[in-house]
Every structure is written in structure tokens, then in C-alpha cells.
Amino acid sequence: MKRFACLLAILFMSMPAHAQDRASVERQFQNWLQNDLWPEARQRGVSRTTFNSAFKGISINWKLPDLVMPGSKPKASRPQAQAEFRSPTKYFNERNVASVVAGGRTLFNRHAQLIRRIEKKYGVPGRILLAIWGRESAYGRVSIPHDAFQVLGTKAFMSTRKPLFRKEVLAALSIAENGDVSPRQMKSSWAGAMGQPQFLPSSYLEHAVDFDGDGKRDIWGSTADTLASIANYLKAYGWQAGRDWGYEARIPDNVSCSLEGPDRMRPISQWVAAGVKRVSGKPFPAHELGQQGAILLPAGRYGPVFVATPNFYVIKKYNNSDLYALFVGNVADRIQYSNRPFQTDWQPVTGITRGEVMRMQNELVRQGHDVGGADGLAGFKTRRSIGAWQEKNGLRATCFPSNELVNRF
Ligand SMILES: [Ca+2]
């Protein structure tokens, strides 16, 4: 025993400094839980019993990204100037898309009755719900291993976005207080997104529903609750029942790609009158013609182009990325309709960095364009500003960065 204690002493003395710091930070964390978080939780109606069971045995998860040691300043986030600027090609890797579609087609049949009931109640097509479910958690098959209280507690205590995670950990405590699930059942991703639809706790409180009627909103174990919760979320963000998300299209050169964007919608009949057609050769459905649509060119003139309905931008409320929403739309179509990728290929864009795109964005801003923030990525504001600049300079508008283009800036 004596020898063991002696070994321990040697071990302790040889511990690297940061290990001792960690022990001290752990103590600060426990202190913060009791003296800072608990009083606010209590004010919000969380009981001591719930709070204790939520944080029983919870310590800091040191493996999470974006942690900031207490008392130190977060490192300034450096834009990844050296990173390669990527075209959407990889996002639509056909093997990945096809595997989500295959799972979705099976489940679309298996849950046909349930899906019809959800569609009737919320007005969101089942194919869209399945596509989001498949994308978020591979239909519940992906392991979501983290303890929500450990993730959210750690991030509320020491991360680059403490206020956001404080709000979320308090919401998680309210969920536990309501009793839908026990704290240990509340599994999340490393970013704190919970269950099969990957809801943050605040989204759960607002949008999760009990659809299988067992009295609990269970987005971890219930397919009915998962799908209906996604539907309820999209409905709350303005899903227009009876309308699709969008249509792959051909947009002739006389329709400038600089007209892209949800703030530049027109009745779809006006786009058609200007020469926009569906790639399928079919006409736009009659009920869509009088309604609003935006042109959407995720890779400018270097890939598939679309007429997007307002529902496309509702899907972006789930994840604010054009490519995410397109992935969901394409998978949804392939689950219910013909199972094929977009008809136009994505042309690879190679040899430019995000830093070069940022330089171009900064110059466009200097010339009075709105690029939506110079981040080295090509969102719709950047794309259409590029197009407007090209037109002003007598070039064919492509609305997307290219090697040749960035060299002009
Ligand atoms: Ca339920």
C-alpha cells in the first residue's frame, strides 16, 4: 500500500501542467453548475431533483471542439484562406445520395399509413420528411452517443458560443422537467443536436410533438414522433401545403443569373414567359404557375439550375445551406418519383482557394456589391454579385468563381 502511494506521488509530480489545470477547471465547472446555472434553472421552474439527476456524474467533455479555457480569450477564428474552394460535386456524391434514397424508399412503403396521416395534419409531403430524417440520422441508424447535458453544459461553461449554449442547456433542463424523457435518455451529437431529427433543445420545446399518442414527445425512439416533429417544424416556418420544393430547370442566357435569390421571386409564369423550362420536358404544374418562384444556380452556370419555391427556403430553416436543401429536395423526389440524380452534371472547379474568393468578394464589396459577408464561399448574394459584375464588364455572366475570374481581381 505504501509503495502504491509512493508511485501515485511520482505520477502526480510528473503530470503535465495542463492536467493539473484541467482538475482545477473541473472544480470551476462544478462550482459554476451549482452557483451560476442552478439559480437560473430554478427561476425557470426546474426542480432540484431534475437538476441533480441531469448533472449527476457529469464532468467536462474535453474532446468537444471550440472549447475556451475559463479566463482566456477565444482564438480569433481565422478564415481558412488556404482551403480549397469547392464546387458542389462532392456534396452530391452519388453513392451517398443513392444510399439515403434506398433507405427512404423502403421506409416510405413501410410507413405509408403513418405518412399519410402526418401529411394530412401538417401539409408537408412525407418524402420531404423522410429525406430530412435520412440526412440527419440515417433514419435513426446513426449512433448519437453523447450525453446532451454533458455537451451543452460543457459548451455553456467554456466555448466560443457560451450564450447560445446556456440558452440550450436551460431548455434541455425544461425538457427533463416536463418528463417526456429522462436526462440520461437525452442523447445528442457533439454539437448538442438531439435525437433522430437532430433538434436543439429549444427547437424541441417549440416544435416536437407526440404523434404516436403515448403522451411523450420521443424523438429518440419513436418514428411517428420523429416524422411529425419534423413536419411541425417545417409548418411553423411557413411550409406552403400543396407546393413542391423546386424543379430542375433550363435557364436561357437571356435570363440573367444575377436575378437569383429568394428576395427576387416572381410568379413562375413570368420565368416561363422569359424562356425558363423544366429539364424533364414536362410543363410546370398548373397550380404553381401563378405562384412565386426564385431562380437558383448553386454553381452558377457550372451545374444544375432550378426554379425554387418558397418551400426550398423553408428547408433551409433546418440547415442554412443551399446544398443541404437541394440534397433534401433531390432525395425526396427520388424517394417518391423517379430515382435519378439531377440531369445536369456539376462541373468541377479546381485550383482556387477560399482566400482568392475572399479577395474577390472584398473587391466586389468595395465596388458596391452585397456579397453577404466575405467568407470565401459562394452563397447566392456572392453568386449574383459576380454575375452583375461580369455583365457590367462586358463578360458572359457565369455567377460563380473560376480560376480565370479570380485572376481578374
Ligand atoms: Ca410519443
mmCIF file of C-alpha atoms and ligand atoms in Angstrom, residues 180 209-219 222 224-225, ligand 1:
data_model
loop_
_atom_site.group_PDB
_atom_site.id
_atom_site.type_symbol
_atom_site.label_atom_id
_atom_site.label_comp_id
_atom_site.label_asym_id
_atom_site.label_seq_id
_atom_site.Cartn_x
_atom_site.Cartn_y
_atom_site.Cartn_z
ATOM 1 C CA ASP A 180 -41.005 13.360 -21.688
ATOM 2 C CA VAL A 209 -44.854 16.587 -30.954
ATOM 3 C CA ASP A 210 -46.241 13.329 -29.618
ATOM 4 C CA PHE A 211 -47.787 11.660 -32.644
ATOM 5 C CA ASP A 212 -47.958 8.035 -31.513
ATOM 6 C CA GLY A 213 -50.169 9.051 -28.604
ATOM 7 C CA ASP A 214 -48.161 7.625 -25.702
ATOM 8 C CA GLY A 215 -48.100 11.038 -24.035
ATOM 9 C CA LYS A 216 -44.364 11.579 -24.590
ATOM 10 C CA ARG A 217 -42.542 13.539 -27.275
ATOM 11 C CA ASP A 218 -39.909 10.934 -28.065
ATOM 12 C CA ILE A 219 -37.619 11.995 -30.919
ATOM 13 C CA SER A 222 -40.388 6.930 -31.940
ATOM 14 C CA ALA A 224 -44.082 8.720 -35.573
ATOM 15 C CA ASP A 225 -42.901 11.419 -33.170
HETATM 16 CA CA CA B 1 -44.849 9.697 -28.369
#
